[in-house]
Amino acid sequence: MRAHHLTLTALAIVAGLSLTACQNGDDGTGQSAPSSPAGAASSGGSSSGASDQGGGTGGAGKSSAGSTGSTGSTGSTGSTGKGSGSTTGSGGSAKAGRCHTDALQITAKDDTISGDPDGTVVVELKNHSGQACTISGYAGVDLKTNSGTVSAKRTGQQATQAVLKSGQSIDFPINYPLNTTGGSGVRITGLLVTPPNETKTVALAWPGAASLPVTDGSGEPVKVGPVGSAGQGG
């Protein structure tokens, strides 16, 4: 009986030792298992740290952004394009705008040639705007007289376009009948000139003969040629 009791006791001790060994084995696994997540967390932490703190990878990304920035500085190609655009613009500016009245210095002088049946006054339009401008067509011309205003009629000559650089000038003629009647005629008191395609008029002193012959409308009219036709007759 005692022997049987000792056997049971021995079995209990062995079972206890086996249980303790199993528990120790479980604890070892338990410690080893957390160590694996901890390693993963460490690995993930290093990746997150690189991203958040600008580590080696972040620095490389930054550097890569910098090189992208330098590709962006290929935007300097854009600026080259811009430069070439401004060159084109400056070429485009060679197409001058119309000559406005305020951009023109307008003067008139007598240009009658002895022996001609008509008198001639030449009007000069000089560009003083500081930049080129274009002019074409007929100016409006009115003679102020003691009997009212006499408007010049166009000769019908073909008008051509001219580009006036600053300081350049262009002329046009006014032809009018001379008063050879011996009478006082119609006294001319002034000249009004409106440049082609403009509405602003300039008043000038009349430099030609003092009067026009009195007419019933059947005589020669006052005539104006297109700009650029002075000296070509009319």
Short mmCIF file of N, CA and C in Angstrom, two decimals, residues 55-167:
data_model
loop_
_atom_site.label_atom_id
_atom_site.label_comp_id
_atom_site.label_asym_id
_atom_site.label_seq_id
_atom_site.Cartn_x
_atom_site.Cartn_y
_atom_site.Cartn_z
N GLY A 55 14.35 61.40 -43.73
CA GLY A 55 15.54 60.57 -43.65
C GLY A 55 16.16 60.38 -45.01
N GLY A 56 16.99 59.30 -45.15
CA GLY A 56 17.70 59.07 -46.41
C GLY A 56 16.76 59.00 -47.58
N THR A 57 15.69 58.21 -47.47
CA THR A 57 14.76 58.12 -48.59
C THR A 57 14.08 59.44 -48.84
N GLY A 58 13.67 60.09 -47.73
CA GLY A 58 13.03 61.41 -47.88
C GLY A 58 13.96 62.39 -48.55
N GLY A 59 15.24 62.33 -48.15
CA GLY A 59 16.21 63.23 -48.76
C GLY A 59 16.32 62.96 -50.23
N ALA A 60 16.31 61.66 -50.59
CA ALA A 60 16.40 61.33 -52.00
C ALA A 60 15.20 61.87 -52.73
N GLY A 61 14.02 61.73 -52.09
CA GLY A 61 12.81 62.27 -52.71
C GLY A 61 12.92 63.76 -52.91
N LYS A 62 13.51 64.40 -51.92
CA LYS A 62 13.67 65.84 -51.97
C LYS A 62 14.60 66.22 -53.12
N SER A 63 15.72 65.43 -53.18
CA SER A 63 16.69 65.68 -54.23
C SER A 63 16.04 65.45 -55.59
N SER A 64 15.24 64.35 -55.66
CA SER A 64 14.55 64.08 -56.91
C SER A 64 13.64 65.25 -57.26
N ALA A 65 12.95 65.80 -56.22
CA ALA A 65 12.09 66.97 -56.48
C ALA A 65 12.93 68.11 -56.98
N GLY A 66 14.14 68.25 -56.39
CA GLY A 66 15.03 69.32 -56.83
C GLY A 66 15.38 69.17 -58.27
N SER A 67 15.69 67.88 -58.70
CA SER A 67 16.04 67.71 -60.09
C SER A 67 14.83 67.93 -60.96
N THR A 68 13.63 67.57 -60.43
CA THR A 68 12.42 67.90 -61.20
C THR A 68 12.33 69.40 -61.34
N GLY A 69 12.69 70.09 -60.23
CA GLY A 69 12.68 71.55 -60.28
C GLY A 69 13.60 72.05 -61.35
N SER A 70 14.77 71.36 -61.53
CA SER A 70 15.66 71.83 -62.56
C SER A 70 15.08 71.53 -63.92
N THR A 71 14.32 70.39 -64.02
CA THR A 71 13.61 70.16 -65.28
C THR A 71 12.60 71.26 -65.46
N GLY A 72 11.96 71.64 -64.30
CA GLY A 72 11.03 72.77 -64.36
C GLY A 72 11.75 74.00 -64.83
N SER A 73 13.05 74.09 -64.47
CA SER A 73 13.77 75.24 -64.95
C SER A 73 13.97 75.16 -66.43
N THR A 74 13.66 73.95 -67.00
CA THR A 74 13.53 73.90 -68.45
C THR A 74 12.49 74.92 -68.83
N GLY A 75 11.70 75.35 -67.78
CA GLY A 75 10.87 76.53 -67.94
C GLY A 75 11.72 77.67 -68.46
N SER A 76 13.06 77.57 -68.29
CA SER A 76 13.88 78.54 -68.95
C SER A 76 13.72 78.41 -70.44
N THR A 77 13.39 77.17 -70.91
CA THR A 77 13.02 77.04 -72.32
C THR A 77 11.77 77.86 -72.55
N GLY A 78 10.87 77.80 -71.52
CA GLY A 78 9.66 78.62 -71.62
C GLY A 78 10.03 80.07 -71.72
N SER A 79 11.05 80.47 -70.92
CA SER A 79 11.40 81.87 -70.99
C SER A 79 12.04 82.19 -72.31
N THR A 80 12.72 81.17 -72.92
CA THR A 80 13.25 81.40 -74.26
C THR A 80 12.11 81.61 -75.22
N GLY A 81 11.07 80.78 -75.05
CA GLY A 81 9.90 80.94 -75.89
C GLY A 81 9.32 82.32 -75.72
N LYS A 82 9.36 82.80 -74.47
CA LYS A 82 8.81 84.11 -74.18
C LYS A 82 9.61 85.17 -74.90
N GLY A 83 10.96 84.99 -74.80
CA GLY A 83 11.83 85.93 -75.49
C GLY A 83 11.56 85.97 -76.96
N SER A 84 11.39 84.73 -77.54
CA SER A 84 11.15 84.71 -78.96
C SER A 84 9.83 85.34 -79.28
N GLY A 85 8.86 85.21 -78.33
CA GLY A 85 7.56 85.86 -78.52
C GLY A 85 7.71 87.35 -78.56
N SER A 86 8.59 87.88 -77.65
CA SER A 86 8.73 89.32 -77.63
C SER A 86 9.43 89.80 -78.88
N THR A 87 10.31 88.94 -79.45
CA THR A 87 10.94 89.30 -80.72
C THR A 87 9.87 89.41 -81.80
N THR A 88 8.98 88.38 -81.80
CA THR A 88 7.90 88.43 -82.77
C THR A 88 7.08 89.67 -82.56
N GLY A 89 6.83 89.98 -81.24
CA GLY A 89 6.04 91.18 -80.92
C GLY A 89 6.69 92.41 -81.48
N SER A 90 8.05 92.47 -81.32
CA SER A 90 8.71 93.66 -81.81
C SER A 90 8.66 93.70 -83.32
N GLY A 91 8.69 92.53 -83.95
CA GLY A 91 8.52 92.50 -85.41
C GLY A 91 7.15 92.97 -85.77
N GLY A 92 6.13 92.54 -84.92
CA GLY A 92 4.76 92.94 -85.18
C GLY A 92 4.59 94.44 -85.05
N SER A 93 5.40 95.05 -84.13
CA SER A 93 5.25 96.47 -83.91
C SER A 93 5.74 97.25 -85.12
N ALA A 94 6.44 96.56 -86.07
CA ALA A 94 6.86 97.22 -87.30
C ALA A 94 5.65 97.62 -88.13
N LYS A 95 4.52 96.98 -87.90
CA LYS A 95 3.30 97.36 -88.59
C LYS A 95 2.77 98.61 -87.91
N ALA A 96 3.05 99.76 -88.48
CA ALA A 96 2.73 101.03 -87.84
C ALA A 96 1.24 101.34 -87.91
N GLY A 97 0.77 102.07 -86.92
CA GLY A 97 -0.62 102.51 -86.90
C GLY A 97 -0.81 103.74 -87.79
N ARG A 98 -2.05 104.20 -87.87
CA ARG A 98 -2.39 105.33 -88.72
C ARG A 98 -1.79 106.62 -88.15
N CYS A 99 -1.43 107.53 -89.04
CA CYS A 99 -0.94 108.85 -88.62
C CYS A 99 -2.13 109.71 -88.17
N HIS A 100 -2.15 110.05 -86.91
CA HIS A 100 -3.22 110.90 -86.38
C HIS A 100 -2.86 112.38 -86.50
N THR A 101 -3.86 113.21 -86.49
CA THR A 101 -3.64 114.66 -86.64
C THR A 101 -2.61 115.18 -85.64
N ASP A 102 -2.75 114.75 -84.37
CA ASP A 102 -1.84 115.26 -83.33
C ASP A 102 -0.40 114.80 -83.52
N ALA A 103 -0.20 113.75 -84.32
CA ALA A 103 1.15 113.24 -84.56
C ALA A 103 1.82 113.94 -85.74
N LEU A 104 1.08 114.83 -86.40
CA LEU A 104 1.59 115.47 -87.62
C LEU A 104 1.79 116.97 -87.44
N GLN A 105 2.94 117.43 -87.91
CA GLN A 105 3.17 118.88 -88.00
C GLN A 105 2.77 119.28 -89.42
N ILE A 106 1.78 120.14 -89.54
CA ILE A 106 1.21 120.45 -90.86
C ILE A 106 1.55 121.90 -91.23
N THR A 107 2.17 122.06 -92.39
CA THR A 107 2.53 123.40 -92.88
C THR A 107 2.12 123.51 -94.36
N ALA A 108 1.99 124.75 -94.81
CA ALA A 108 1.61 124.98 -96.22
C ALA A 108 2.51 126.06 -96.81
N LYS A 109 2.84 125.90 -98.10
CA LYS A 109 3.67 126.91 -98.78
C LYS A 109 3.19 127.07 -100.22
N ASP A 110 3.42 128.26 -100.76
CA ASP A 110 3.06 128.52 -102.15
C ASP A 110 4.06 127.81 -103.06
N ASP A 111 3.53 127.10 -104.07
CA ASP A 111 4.41 126.37 -104.99
C ASP A 111 3.99 126.64 -106.44
N THR A 112 3.40 127.81 -106.65
CA THR A 112 2.93 128.16 -108.00
C THR A 112 4.11 128.41 -108.92
N ILE A 113 4.05 127.81 -110.09
CA ILE A 113 5.10 127.99 -111.09
C ILE A 113 4.62 129.03 -112.10
N SER A 114 5.48 130.00 -112.35
CA SER A 114 5.12 131.08 -113.29
C SER A 114 4.71 130.48 -114.63
N GLY A 115 3.62 130.98 -115.17
CA GLY A 115 3.14 130.51 -116.47
C GLY A 115 2.06 129.44 -116.35
N ASP A 116 1.92 128.80 -115.15
CA ASP A 116 0.85 127.81 -114.98
C ASP A 116 -0.50 128.50 -114.93
N PRO A 117 -1.53 127.86 -115.49
CA PRO A 117 -2.86 128.48 -115.47
C PRO A 117 -3.48 128.47 -114.08
N ASP A 118 -3.03 127.54 -113.24
CA ASP A 118 -3.56 127.44 -111.87
C ASP A 118 -2.48 127.78 -110.85
N GLY A 119 -2.95 128.19 -109.69
CA GLY A 119 -2.03 128.37 -108.58
C GLY A 119 -1.90 127.03 -107.83
N THR A 120 -0.78 126.86 -107.13
CA THR A 120 -0.55 125.62 -106.38
C THR A 120 -0.02 125.94 -104.99
N VAL A 121 -0.64 125.32 -104.02
CA VAL A 121 -0.15 125.36 -102.64
C VAL A 121 0.16 123.92 -102.25
N VAL A 122 1.36 123.70 -101.70
CA VAL A 122 1.73 122.36 -101.25
C VAL A 122 1.63 122.30 -99.73
N VAL A 123 0.93 121.29 -99.26
CA VAL A 123 0.79 121.08 -97.81
C VAL A 123 1.70 119.92 -97.40
N GLU A 124 2.50 120.16 -96.38
CA GLU A 124 3.43 119.13 -95.88
C GLU A 124 2.92 118.57 -94.56
N LEU A 125 2.91 117.24 -94.46
CA LEU A 125 2.54 116.54 -93.22
C LEU A 125 3.80 115.85 -92.70
N LYS A 126 4.30 116.30 -91.56
CA LYS A 126 5.54 115.75 -91.00
C LYS A 126 5.24 114.98 -89.71
N ASN A 127 5.71 113.74 -89.67
CA ASN A 127 5.48 112.90 -88.49
C ASN A 127 6.43 113.30 -87.37
N HIS A 128 5.87 113.76 -86.26
CA HIS A 128 6.72 114.11 -85.12
C HIS A 128 6.29 113.32 -83.87
N SER A 129 5.73 112.15 -84.08
CA SER A 129 5.20 111.35 -82.97
C SER A 129 6.26 110.56 -82.22
N GLY A 130 7.44 110.36 -82.84
CA GLY A 130 8.46 109.54 -82.20
C GLY A 130 8.42 108.09 -82.64
N GLN A 131 7.40 107.73 -83.44
CA GLN A 131 7.32 106.38 -83.97
C GLN A 131 6.70 106.41 -85.36
N ALA A 132 6.89 105.33 -86.10
CA ALA A 132 6.39 105.28 -87.48
C ALA A 132 4.87 105.24 -87.50
N CYS A 133 4.29 105.78 -88.58
CA CYS A 133 2.84 105.70 -88.77
C CYS A 133 2.55 105.62 -90.26
N THR A 134 1.37 105.14 -90.59
CA THR A 134 1.00 105.00 -92.00
C THR A 134 -0.02 106.06 -92.39
N ILE A 135 0.04 106.47 -93.65
CA ILE A 135 -0.88 107.48 -94.15
C ILE A 135 -1.24 107.17 -95.60
N SER A 136 -2.49 107.37 -95.93
CA SER A 136 -2.94 107.07 -97.29
C SER A 136 -4.24 107.80 -97.56
N GLY A 137 -4.43 108.22 -98.82
CA GLY A 137 -5.71 108.81 -99.19
C GLY A 137 -5.65 110.32 -99.37
N TYR A 138 -6.81 110.90 -99.26
CA TYR A 138 -6.97 112.35 -99.46
C TYR A 138 -7.22 113.06 -98.14
N ALA A 139 -6.58 114.19 -98.00
CA ALA A 139 -6.88 115.05 -96.85
C ALA A 139 -8.13 115.86 -97.18
N GLY A 140 -8.82 116.27 -96.14
CA GLY A 140 -9.93 117.20 -96.33
C GLY A 140 -9.39 118.62 -96.40
N VAL A 141 -9.78 119.38 -97.39
CA VAL A 141 -9.25 120.75 -97.56
C VAL A 141 -10.41 121.72 -97.79
N ASP A 142 -10.41 122.78 -97.00
CA ASP A 142 -11.40 123.86 -97.15
C ASP A 142 -10.69 125.19 -97.14
N LEU A 143 -11.08 126.04 -98.07
CA LEU A 143 -10.55 127.41 -98.08
C LEU A 143 -11.60 128.32 -97.44
N LYS A 144 -11.14 129.07 -96.47
CA LYS A 144 -12.04 130.06 -95.84
C LYS A 144 -11.96 131.34 -96.67
N THR A 145 -13.10 131.86 -97.03
CA THR A 145 -13.13 133.10 -97.83
C THR A 145 -14.12 134.09 -97.21
N ASN A 146 -14.10 135.31 -97.75
CA ASN A 146 -15.04 136.31 -97.26
C ASN A 146 -16.47 136.04 -97.72
N SER A 147 -16.63 135.02 -98.54
CA SER A 147 -17.97 134.64 -99.01
C SER A 147 -18.38 133.27 -98.48
N GLY A 148 -17.63 132.74 -97.53
CA GLY A 148 -17.95 131.41 -96.99
C GLY A 148 -16.81 130.43 -97.24
N THR A 149 -17.11 129.17 -97.00
CA THR A 149 -16.08 128.13 -97.13
C THR A 149 -16.18 127.45 -98.49
N VAL A 150 -15.01 127.26 -99.12
CA VAL A 150 -14.94 126.56 -100.40
C VAL A 150 -14.22 125.23 -100.15
N SER A 151 -14.92 124.13 -100.43
CA SER A 151 -14.32 122.80 -100.22
C SER A 151 -13.63 122.34 -101.50
N ALA A 152 -12.40 121.83 -101.33
CA ALA A 152 -11.64 121.33 -102.50
C ALA A 152 -12.20 119.98 -102.95
N LYS A 153 -12.18 119.76 -104.25
CA LYS A 153 -12.64 118.49 -104.83
C LYS A 153 -11.43 117.60 -105.10
N ARG A 154 -11.62 116.31 -104.95
CA ARG A 154 -10.53 115.36 -105.19
C ARG A 154 -10.24 115.23 -106.68
N THR A 155 -8.95 115.07 -106.99
CA THR A 155 -8.56 114.93 -108.40
C THR A 155 -8.91 113.56 -108.97
N GLY A 156 -9.08 112.56 -108.10
CA GLY A 156 -9.38 111.21 -108.58
C GLY A 156 -8.15 110.35 -108.80
N GLN A 157 -6.97 110.90 -108.55
CA GLN A 157 -5.75 110.10 -108.69
C GLN A 157 -5.74 108.95 -107.68
N GLN A 158 -5.08 107.85 -108.07
CA GLN A 158 -4.97 106.69 -107.19
C GLN A 158 -4.14 107.04 -105.96
N ALA A 159 -4.68 106.71 -104.79
CA ALA A 159 -3.95 106.98 -103.54
C ALA A 159 -3.11 105.75 -103.18
N THR A 160 -1.90 106.00 -102.71
CA THR A 160 -1.03 104.91 -102.25
C THR A 160 -0.71 105.11 -100.78
N GLN A 161 -0.40 104.02 -100.11
CA GLN A 161 -0.08 104.09 -98.68
C GLN A 161 1.41 104.33 -98.47
N ALA A 162 1.72 105.17 -97.51
CA ALA A 162 3.13 105.44 -97.17
C ALA A 162 3.33 105.24 -95.68
N VAL A 163 4.53 104.79 -95.32
CA VAL A 163 4.91 104.68 -93.90
C VAL A 163 5.87 105.81 -93.60
N LEU A 164 5.51 106.63 -92.66
CA LEU A 164 6.37 107.76 -92.27
C LEU A 164 7.09 107.43 -90.98
N LYS A 165 8.41 107.36 -91.03
CA LYS A 165 9.18 107.23 -89.80
C LYS A 165 9.13 108.59 -89.10
N SER A 166 9.45 108.57 -87.81
CA SER A 166 9.45 109.83 -87.08
C SER A 166 10.43 110.80 -87.73
N GLY A 167 9.97 112.00 -88.04
CA GLY A 167 10.81 113.01 -88.69
C GLY A 167 10.62 113.07 -90.19
#
